[in-house]
CSV table of C-alpha atoms in Angstrom, one decimal:
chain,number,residue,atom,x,y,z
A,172,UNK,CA,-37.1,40.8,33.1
A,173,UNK,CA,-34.2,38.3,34.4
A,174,UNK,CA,-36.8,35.1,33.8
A,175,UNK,CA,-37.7,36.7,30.1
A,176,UNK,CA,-34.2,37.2,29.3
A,177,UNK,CA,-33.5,33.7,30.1
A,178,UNK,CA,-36.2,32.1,28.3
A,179,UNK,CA,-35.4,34.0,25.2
A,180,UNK,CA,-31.7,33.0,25.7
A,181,UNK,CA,-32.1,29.4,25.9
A,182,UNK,CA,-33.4,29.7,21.6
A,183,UNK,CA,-29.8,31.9,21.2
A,184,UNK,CA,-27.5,29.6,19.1
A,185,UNK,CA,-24.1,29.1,21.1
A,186,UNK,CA,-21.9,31.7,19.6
A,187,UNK,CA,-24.4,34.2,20.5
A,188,UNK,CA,-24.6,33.0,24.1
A,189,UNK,CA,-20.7,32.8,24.7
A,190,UNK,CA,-20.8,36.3,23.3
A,191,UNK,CA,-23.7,37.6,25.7
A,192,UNK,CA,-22.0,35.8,28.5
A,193,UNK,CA,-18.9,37.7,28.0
A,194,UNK,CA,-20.6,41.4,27.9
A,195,UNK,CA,-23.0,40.5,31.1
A,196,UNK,CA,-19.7,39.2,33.2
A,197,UNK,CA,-18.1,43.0,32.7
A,198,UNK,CA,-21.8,44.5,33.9
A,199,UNK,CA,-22.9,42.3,36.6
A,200,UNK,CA,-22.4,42.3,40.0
A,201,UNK,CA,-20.6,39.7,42.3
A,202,UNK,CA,-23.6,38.6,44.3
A,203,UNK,CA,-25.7,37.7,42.0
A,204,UNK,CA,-29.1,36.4,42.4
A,205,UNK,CA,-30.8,33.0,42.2
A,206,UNK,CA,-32.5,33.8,38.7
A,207,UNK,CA,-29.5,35.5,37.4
A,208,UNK,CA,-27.0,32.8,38.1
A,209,UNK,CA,-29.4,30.7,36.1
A,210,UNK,CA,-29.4,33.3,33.4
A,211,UNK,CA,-25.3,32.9,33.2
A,212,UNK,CA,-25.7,29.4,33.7
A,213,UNK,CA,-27.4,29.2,30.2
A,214,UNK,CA,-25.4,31.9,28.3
A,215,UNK,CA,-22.4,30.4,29.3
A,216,UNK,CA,-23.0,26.7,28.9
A,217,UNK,CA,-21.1,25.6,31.9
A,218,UNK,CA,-22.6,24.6,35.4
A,219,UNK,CA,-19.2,26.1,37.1
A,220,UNK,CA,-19.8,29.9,36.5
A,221,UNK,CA,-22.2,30.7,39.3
A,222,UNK,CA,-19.3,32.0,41.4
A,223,UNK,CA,-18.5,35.2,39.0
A,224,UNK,CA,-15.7,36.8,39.3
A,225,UNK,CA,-15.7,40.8,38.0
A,226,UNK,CA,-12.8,42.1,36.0
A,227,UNK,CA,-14.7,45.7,35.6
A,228,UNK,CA,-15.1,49.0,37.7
A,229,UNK,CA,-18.5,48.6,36.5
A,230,UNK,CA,-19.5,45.7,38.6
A,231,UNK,CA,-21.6,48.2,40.6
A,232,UNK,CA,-23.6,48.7,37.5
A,233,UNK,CA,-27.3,47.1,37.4
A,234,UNK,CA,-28.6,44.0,35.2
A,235,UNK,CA,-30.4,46.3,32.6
A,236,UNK,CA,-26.9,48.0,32.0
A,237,UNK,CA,-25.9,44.5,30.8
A,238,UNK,CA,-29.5,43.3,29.1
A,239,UNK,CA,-28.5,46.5,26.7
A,240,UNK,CA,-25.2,45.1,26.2
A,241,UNK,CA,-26.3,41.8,25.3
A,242,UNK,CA,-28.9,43.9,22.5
A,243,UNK,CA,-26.5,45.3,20.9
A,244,UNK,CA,-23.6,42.5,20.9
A,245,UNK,CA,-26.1,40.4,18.7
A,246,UNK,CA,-27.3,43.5,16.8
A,247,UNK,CA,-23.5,44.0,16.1
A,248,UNK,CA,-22.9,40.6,15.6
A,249,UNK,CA,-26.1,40.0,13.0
A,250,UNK,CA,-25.1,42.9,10.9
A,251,UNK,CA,-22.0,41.3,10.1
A,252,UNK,CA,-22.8,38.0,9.5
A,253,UNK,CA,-25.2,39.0,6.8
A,254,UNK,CA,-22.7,41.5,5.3
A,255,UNK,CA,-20.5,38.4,5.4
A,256,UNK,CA,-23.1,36.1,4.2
A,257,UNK,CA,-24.0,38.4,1.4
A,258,UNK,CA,-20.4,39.2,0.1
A,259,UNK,CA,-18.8,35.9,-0.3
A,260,UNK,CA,-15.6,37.5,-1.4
A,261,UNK,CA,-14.9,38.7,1.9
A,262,UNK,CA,-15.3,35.5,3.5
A,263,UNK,CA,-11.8,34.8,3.8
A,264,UNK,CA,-10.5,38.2,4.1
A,265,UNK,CA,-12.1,38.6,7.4
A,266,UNK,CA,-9.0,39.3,10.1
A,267,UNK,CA,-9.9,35.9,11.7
A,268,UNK,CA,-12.6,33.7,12.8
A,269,UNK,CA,-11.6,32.6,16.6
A,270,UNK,CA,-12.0,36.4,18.1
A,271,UNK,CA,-12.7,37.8,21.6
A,272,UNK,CA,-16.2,39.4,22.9
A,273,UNK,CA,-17.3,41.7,20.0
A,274,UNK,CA,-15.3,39.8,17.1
A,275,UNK,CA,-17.6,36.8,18.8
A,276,UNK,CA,-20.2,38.3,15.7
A,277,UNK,CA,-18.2,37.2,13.1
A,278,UNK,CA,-17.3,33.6,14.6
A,279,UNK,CA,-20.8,33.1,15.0
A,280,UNK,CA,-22.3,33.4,11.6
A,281,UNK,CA,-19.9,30.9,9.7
A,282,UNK,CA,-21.5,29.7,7.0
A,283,UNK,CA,-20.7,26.0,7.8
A,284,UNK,CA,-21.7,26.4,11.7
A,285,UNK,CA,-23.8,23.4,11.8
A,286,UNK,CA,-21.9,21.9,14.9
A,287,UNK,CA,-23.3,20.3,18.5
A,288,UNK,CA,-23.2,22.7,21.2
A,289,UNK,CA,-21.0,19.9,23.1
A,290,UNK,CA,-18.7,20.5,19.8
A,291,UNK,CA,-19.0,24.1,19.9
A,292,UNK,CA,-18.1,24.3,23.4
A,293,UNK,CA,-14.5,22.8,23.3
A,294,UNK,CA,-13.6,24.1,19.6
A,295,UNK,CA,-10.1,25.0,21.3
A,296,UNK,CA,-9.5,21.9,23.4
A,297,UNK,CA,-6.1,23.2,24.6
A,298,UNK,CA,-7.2,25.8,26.9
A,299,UNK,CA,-10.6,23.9,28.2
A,300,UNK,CA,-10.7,22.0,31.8
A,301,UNK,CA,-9.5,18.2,31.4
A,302,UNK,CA,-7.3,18.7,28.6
A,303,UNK,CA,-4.2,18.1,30.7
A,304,UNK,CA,-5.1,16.3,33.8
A,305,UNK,CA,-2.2,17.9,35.8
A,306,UNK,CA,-1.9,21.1,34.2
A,307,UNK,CA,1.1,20.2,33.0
A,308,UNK,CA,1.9,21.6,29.5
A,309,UNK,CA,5.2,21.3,27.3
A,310,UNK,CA,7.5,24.8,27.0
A,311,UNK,CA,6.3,25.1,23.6
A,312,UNK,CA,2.0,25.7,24.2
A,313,UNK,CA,2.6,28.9,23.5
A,314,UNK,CA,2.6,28.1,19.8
A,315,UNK,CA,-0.8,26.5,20.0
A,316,UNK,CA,-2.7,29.4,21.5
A,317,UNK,CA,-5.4,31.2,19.8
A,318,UNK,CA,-4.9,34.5,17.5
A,319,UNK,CA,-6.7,36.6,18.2
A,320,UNK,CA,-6.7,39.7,15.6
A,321,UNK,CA,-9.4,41.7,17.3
A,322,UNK,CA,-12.6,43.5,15.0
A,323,UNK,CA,-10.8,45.3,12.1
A,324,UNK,CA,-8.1,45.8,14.4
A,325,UNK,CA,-10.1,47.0,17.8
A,326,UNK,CA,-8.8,44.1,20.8
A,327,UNK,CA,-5.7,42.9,18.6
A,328,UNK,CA,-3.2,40.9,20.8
A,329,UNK,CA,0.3,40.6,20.7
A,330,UNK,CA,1.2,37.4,18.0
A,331,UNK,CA,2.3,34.2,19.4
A,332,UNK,CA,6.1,33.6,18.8
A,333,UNK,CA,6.6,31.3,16.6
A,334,UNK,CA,10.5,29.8,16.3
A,335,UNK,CA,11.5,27.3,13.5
A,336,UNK,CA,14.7,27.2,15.2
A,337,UNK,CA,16.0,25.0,17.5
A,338,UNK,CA,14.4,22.2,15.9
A,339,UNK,CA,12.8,19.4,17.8
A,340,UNK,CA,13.4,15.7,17.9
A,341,UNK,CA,15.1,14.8,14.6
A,342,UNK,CA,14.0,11.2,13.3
A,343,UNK,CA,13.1,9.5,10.1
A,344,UNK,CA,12.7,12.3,7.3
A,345,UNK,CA,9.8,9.8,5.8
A,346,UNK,CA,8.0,10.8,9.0
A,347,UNK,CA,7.3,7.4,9.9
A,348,UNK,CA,9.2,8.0,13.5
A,349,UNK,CA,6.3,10.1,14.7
A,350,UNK,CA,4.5,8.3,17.4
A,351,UNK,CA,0.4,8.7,17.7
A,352,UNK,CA,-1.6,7.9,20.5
A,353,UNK,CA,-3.2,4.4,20.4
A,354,UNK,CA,-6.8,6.0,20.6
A,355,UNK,CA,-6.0,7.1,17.0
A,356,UNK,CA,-5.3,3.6,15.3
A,357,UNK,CA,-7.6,2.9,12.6
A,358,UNK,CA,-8.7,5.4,9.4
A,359,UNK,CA,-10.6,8.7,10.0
A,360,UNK,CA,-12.6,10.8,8.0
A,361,UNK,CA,-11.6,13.9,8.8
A,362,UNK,CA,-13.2,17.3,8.4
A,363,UNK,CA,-11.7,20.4,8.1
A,364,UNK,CA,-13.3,23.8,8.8
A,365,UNK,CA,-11.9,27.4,8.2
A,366,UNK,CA,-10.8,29.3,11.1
A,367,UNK,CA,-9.0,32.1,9.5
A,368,UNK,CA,-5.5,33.4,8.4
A,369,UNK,CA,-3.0,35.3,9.8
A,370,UNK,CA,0.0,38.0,8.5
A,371,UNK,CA,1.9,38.8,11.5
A,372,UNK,CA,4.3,41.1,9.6
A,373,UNK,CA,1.3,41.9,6.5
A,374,UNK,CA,-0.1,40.6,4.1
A,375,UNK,CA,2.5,42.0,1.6
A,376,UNK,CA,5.0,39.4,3.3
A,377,UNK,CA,2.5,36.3,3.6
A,378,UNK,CA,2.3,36.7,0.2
A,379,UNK,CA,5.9,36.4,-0.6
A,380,UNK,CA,7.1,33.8,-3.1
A,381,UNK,CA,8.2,31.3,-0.6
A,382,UNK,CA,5.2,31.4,1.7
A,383,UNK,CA,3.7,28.0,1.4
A,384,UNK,CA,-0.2,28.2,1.1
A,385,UNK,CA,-0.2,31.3,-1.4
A,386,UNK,CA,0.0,28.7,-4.2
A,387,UNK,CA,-2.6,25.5,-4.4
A,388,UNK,CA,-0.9,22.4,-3.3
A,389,UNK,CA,2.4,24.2,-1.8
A,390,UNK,CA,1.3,22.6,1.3
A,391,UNK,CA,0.5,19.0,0.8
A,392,UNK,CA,-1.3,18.3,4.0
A,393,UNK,CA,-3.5,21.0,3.3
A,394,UNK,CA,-3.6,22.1,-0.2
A,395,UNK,CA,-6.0,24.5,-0.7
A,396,UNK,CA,-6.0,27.1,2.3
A,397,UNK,CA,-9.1,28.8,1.9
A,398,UNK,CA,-11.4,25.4,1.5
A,399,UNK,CA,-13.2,23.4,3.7
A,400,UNK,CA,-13.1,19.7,2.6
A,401,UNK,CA,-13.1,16.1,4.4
A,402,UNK,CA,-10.4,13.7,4.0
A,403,UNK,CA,-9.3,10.1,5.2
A,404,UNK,CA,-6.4,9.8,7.6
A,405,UNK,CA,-4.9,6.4,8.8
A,406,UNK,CA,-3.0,5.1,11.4
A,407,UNK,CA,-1.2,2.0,11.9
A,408,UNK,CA,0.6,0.0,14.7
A,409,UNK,CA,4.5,-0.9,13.6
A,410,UNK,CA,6.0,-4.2,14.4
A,411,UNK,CA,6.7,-2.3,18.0
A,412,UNK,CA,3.4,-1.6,18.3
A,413,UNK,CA,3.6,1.4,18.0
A,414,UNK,CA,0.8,3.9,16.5
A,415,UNK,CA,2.0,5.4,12.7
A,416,UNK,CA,0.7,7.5,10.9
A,417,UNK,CA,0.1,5.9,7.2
A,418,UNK,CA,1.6,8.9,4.9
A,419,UNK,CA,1.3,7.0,1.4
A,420,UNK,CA,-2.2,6.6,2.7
A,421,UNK,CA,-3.2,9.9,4.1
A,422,UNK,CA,-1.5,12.8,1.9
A,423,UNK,CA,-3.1,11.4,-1.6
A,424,UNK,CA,-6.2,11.2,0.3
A,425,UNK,CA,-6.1,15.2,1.2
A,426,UNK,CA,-4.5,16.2,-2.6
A,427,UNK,CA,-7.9,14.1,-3.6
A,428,UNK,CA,-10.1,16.2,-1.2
A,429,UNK,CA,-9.0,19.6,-1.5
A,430,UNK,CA,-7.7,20.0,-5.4
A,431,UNK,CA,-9.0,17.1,-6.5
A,432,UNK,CA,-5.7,15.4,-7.7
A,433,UNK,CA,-5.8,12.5,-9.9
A,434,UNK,CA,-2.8,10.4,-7.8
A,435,UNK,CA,-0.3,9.0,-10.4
A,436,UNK,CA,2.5,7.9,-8.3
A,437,UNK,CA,3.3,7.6,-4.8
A,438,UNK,CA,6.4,6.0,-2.8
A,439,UNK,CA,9.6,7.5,-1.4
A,440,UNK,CA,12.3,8.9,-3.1
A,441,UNK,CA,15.8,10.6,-2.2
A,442,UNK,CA,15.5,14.7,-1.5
A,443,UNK,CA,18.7,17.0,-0.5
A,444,UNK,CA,16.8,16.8,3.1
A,445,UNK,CA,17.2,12.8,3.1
A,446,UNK,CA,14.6,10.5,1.9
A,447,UNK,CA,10.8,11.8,2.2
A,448,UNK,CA,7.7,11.2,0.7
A,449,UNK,CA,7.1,11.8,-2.8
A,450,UNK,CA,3.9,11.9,-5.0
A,451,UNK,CA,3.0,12.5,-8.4
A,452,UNK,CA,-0.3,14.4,-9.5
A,453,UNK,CA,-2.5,15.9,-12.0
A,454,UNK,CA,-5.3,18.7,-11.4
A,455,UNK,CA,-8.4,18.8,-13.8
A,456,UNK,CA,-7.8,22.4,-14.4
A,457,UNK,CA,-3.9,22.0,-15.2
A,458,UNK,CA,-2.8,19.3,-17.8
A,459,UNK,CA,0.3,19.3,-16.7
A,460,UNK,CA,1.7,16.9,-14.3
A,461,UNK,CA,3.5,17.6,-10.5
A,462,UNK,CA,5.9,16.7,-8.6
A,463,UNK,CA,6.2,17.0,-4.9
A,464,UNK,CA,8.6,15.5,-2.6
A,465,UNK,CA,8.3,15.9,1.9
A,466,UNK,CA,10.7,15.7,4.2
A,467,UNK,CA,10.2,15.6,7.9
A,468,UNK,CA,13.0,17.5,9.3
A,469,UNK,CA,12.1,17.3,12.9
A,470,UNK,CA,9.0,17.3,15.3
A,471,UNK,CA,8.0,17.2,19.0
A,472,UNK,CA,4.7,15.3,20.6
A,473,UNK,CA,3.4,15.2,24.0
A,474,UNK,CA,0.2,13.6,25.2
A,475,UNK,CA,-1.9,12.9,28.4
A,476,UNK,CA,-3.1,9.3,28.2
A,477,UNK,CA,-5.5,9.4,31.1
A,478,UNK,CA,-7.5,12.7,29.3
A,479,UNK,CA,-6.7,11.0,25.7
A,480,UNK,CA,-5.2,14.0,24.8
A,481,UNK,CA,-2.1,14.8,21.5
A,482,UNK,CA,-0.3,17.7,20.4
A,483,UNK,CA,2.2,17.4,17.8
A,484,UNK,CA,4.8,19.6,16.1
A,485,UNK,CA,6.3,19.0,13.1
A,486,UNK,CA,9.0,20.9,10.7
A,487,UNK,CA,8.8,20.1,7.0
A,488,UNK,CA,10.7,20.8,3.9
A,489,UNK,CA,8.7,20.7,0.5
A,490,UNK,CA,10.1,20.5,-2.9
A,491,UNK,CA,8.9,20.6,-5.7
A,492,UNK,CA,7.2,23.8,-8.5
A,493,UNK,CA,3.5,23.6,-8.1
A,494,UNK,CA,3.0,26.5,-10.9
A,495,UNK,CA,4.9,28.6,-12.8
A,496,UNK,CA,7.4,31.0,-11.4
A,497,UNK,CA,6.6,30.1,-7.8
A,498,UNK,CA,9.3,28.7,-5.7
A,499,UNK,CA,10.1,25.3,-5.8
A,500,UNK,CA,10.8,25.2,-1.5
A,501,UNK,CA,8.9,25.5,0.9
A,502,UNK,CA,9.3,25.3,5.0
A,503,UNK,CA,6.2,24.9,7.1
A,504,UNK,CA,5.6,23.6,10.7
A,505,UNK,CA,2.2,21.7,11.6
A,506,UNK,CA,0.9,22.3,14.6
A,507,UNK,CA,-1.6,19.4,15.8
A,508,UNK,CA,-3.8,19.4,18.9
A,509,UNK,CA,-6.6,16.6,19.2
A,510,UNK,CA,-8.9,15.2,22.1
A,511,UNK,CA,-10.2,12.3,22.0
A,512,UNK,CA,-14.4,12.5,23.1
A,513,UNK,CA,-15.1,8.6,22.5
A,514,UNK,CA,-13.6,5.7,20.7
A,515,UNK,CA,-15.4,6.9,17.5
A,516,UNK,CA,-15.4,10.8,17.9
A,517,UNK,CA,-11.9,13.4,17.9
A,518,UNK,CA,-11.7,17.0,18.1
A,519,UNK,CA,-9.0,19.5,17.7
A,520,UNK,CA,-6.6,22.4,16.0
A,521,UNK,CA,-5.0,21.9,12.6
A,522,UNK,CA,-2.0,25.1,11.8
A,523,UNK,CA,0.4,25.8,9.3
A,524,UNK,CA,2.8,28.7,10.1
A,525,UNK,CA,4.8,29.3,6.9
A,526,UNK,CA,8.6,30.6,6.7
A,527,UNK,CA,10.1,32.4,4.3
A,528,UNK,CA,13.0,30.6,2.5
A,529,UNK,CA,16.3,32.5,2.8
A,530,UNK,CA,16.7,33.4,-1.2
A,531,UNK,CA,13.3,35.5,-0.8
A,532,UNK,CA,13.1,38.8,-0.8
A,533,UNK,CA,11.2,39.2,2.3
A,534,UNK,CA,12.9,37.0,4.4
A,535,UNK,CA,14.6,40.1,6.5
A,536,UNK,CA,11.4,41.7,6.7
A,537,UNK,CA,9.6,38.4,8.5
A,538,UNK,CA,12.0,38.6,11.2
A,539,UNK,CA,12.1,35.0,11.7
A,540,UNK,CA,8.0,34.6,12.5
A,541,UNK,CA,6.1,33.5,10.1
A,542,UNK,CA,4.8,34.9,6.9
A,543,UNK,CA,1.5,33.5,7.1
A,544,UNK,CA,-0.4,31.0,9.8
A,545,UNK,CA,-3.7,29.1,8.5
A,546,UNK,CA,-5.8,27.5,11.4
A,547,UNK,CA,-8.3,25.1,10.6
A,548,UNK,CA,-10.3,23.4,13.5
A,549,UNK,CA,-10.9,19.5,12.9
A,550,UNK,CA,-13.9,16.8,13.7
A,551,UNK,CA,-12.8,13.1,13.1
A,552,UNK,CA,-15.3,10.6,12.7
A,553,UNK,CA,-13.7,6.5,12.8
A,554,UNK,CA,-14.4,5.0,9.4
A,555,UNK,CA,-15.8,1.3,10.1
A,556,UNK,CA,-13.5,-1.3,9.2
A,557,UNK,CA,-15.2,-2.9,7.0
A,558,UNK,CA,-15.5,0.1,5.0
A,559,UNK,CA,-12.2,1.1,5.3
């Protein structure tokens, strides 16, 4: 039974094996056997879990308890995809996409799932082996680690805390201070894919009139929260040397991408946070023309350059109505992680956590978290120069 079960898993996409994998660990015993080592081996899709460690009373329990398991994990985890597939509406109301051992089901039938295995397998670089070759992390990981919201509620965890007080490094408000690793020099085109949103205090309050991401284009570095687009970022080195991120470049390349803006004006002008980048746009559906101005108020960076890992954080002010009788400021942080696989090829975590502006009527009830956090996973591909 062991050598048909690992046959038949080696045709199981990914998802469905990490899944498996998880439900067999909690039924299987520590002394495994020769065949069924090979059969975690496979599910798991990592040479280093041979040595299995039990967390369950069950361990006791024989390898047929867990074959069932595994049955009806992907039984569970087909019937909602399809209902997902089939109801497009509920794509995105789905309590998240990165979930743990049953919400696995939901991860795995993503309609854009068309990723390596080698992809697949360090989605969340921050919590994979290598991605800090000491183990040493900044005090503020916390903020980076995954959300998980559980299967309509079953396995929820407690939220991340989120703080957009103290602020971090203060430096140029144009956001042209921010230092990037030197792996990332050059322009990227750089694909975003859903991972799901988050109301830590309801969805009555991320919908409040000062969360940014409610309103298309309320969050200029990703405009449209519920799309999945590609877009071009670029670095440059300064006159230090130094790797920059090329703003005037990089945000009319996402407005393009995501509500595809017609740019009309780009450049830096004065805003009551001190001088930011500001950009003037037109939508196809909406004749009339925007204004948006951003400010970076202050942000924190650390990186491992032997792994060729980044994580950034960054606090920003946005100004400016982007429809009628929405607010006209917003406050986000963006939450960066990327790991660098080859001079061509970059993986890693995009996040917005929104905050609620004082003036709103729901600022009590946030309690100083955020209204609503979007996290979007990223794959950057080098454009070639010449192109470019």
């Amino acid at each position: 039974m062991i050598h048909n079960l690992t046959k038949l898993a080696r045709t199981w996409p990914f998802r469905i094996r990490h899944l498996a994998f998880k439900l067999w660990r909690c039924t299987s015993r520590h002394d495994l056997n020769m065949r069924e080592q090979r059969l975690c081996r496979i599910l798991s899709c990592r040479p280093e879990v041979s040595h299995i460690k039990t967390r369950s009373s069950l361990k006791r329990i024989r390898p047929i308890a867990g074959s069932f398991l595994l049955i009806a994990g992907c039984t569970n985890s087909l019937w909602i995809g399809l209902s997902t597939a089939y109801v497009p509406s509920q794509r995105h109301a789905l309590p998240g996409r990165r979930e743990s051992a049953l919400a696995g089901g939901v991860a795995m039938m993503w309609p854009n799932v068309a990723r390596a295995e080698s992809q697949a397998d360090q989605l969340d670089p921050i919590f994979y082996n290598g991605f800090s070759t000491n183990n040493t992390w900044p005090k503020y990981i916390g903020e980076f680690a995954r959300i998980e919201d559980g299967l309509f509620g079953m396995g929820k965890k407690p939220y991340p805390t989120f703080n957009w007080q103290p602020f971090g490094t203060r430096g140029n408000t144009t956001g042209t201070s921010l230092a990037y690793p030197a792996w990332l020099e050059g322009t990227w085109e750089v694909q975003y894919k859903y991972e799901g949103r988050h109301f830590p205090n309801g969805e009555e309050v991320g919908r409040a009139l000062s969360a940014a991401g409610v309103n298309p284009g309320s969050i200029l570095r990703v405009p449209d929260v519920t799309k999945e687009s590609k877009a071009n970022w670029r670095f440059r080195k300064d006159s230090s040397g130094r790797c920059r991120a090329d703003w005037e470049y990089t945000i009319p390349s996402i407005l393009k991408s995501f509500v595809e803006a017609e740019i009309l004006d780009v450049g830096q002008a004065e805003t009551p946070d001190g001088t930011g980048l500001s950009i003037a746009y037109k939508q196809p559906s909406e004749p009339e023309r925007k204004h948006a101005t951003l400010a970076w108020l202050a942000s924190k960076t650390w990186q491992d350059p032997k792994a060729k890992t980044f994580l950034s954080m960054e606090w920003q002010r946005q100004r400016g109505k982007v429809k009628a009788g929405a607010s006209d400021v917003y406050g986000y942080k963006i939450y960066t992680s990327l790991r660098s696989r080859n001079k061509d090829d970059i993986i890693g975590l995009f996040r917005v956590a929104s905050f609620l502006q004082p003036f709103d009527a729901s600022f009590e009830a946030a309690k100083g978290q955020p209204a609503a956090i979007w996290d979007f996973s990223l794959f950057l591909k080098r454009v070639p120069t010449a192109v470019a």
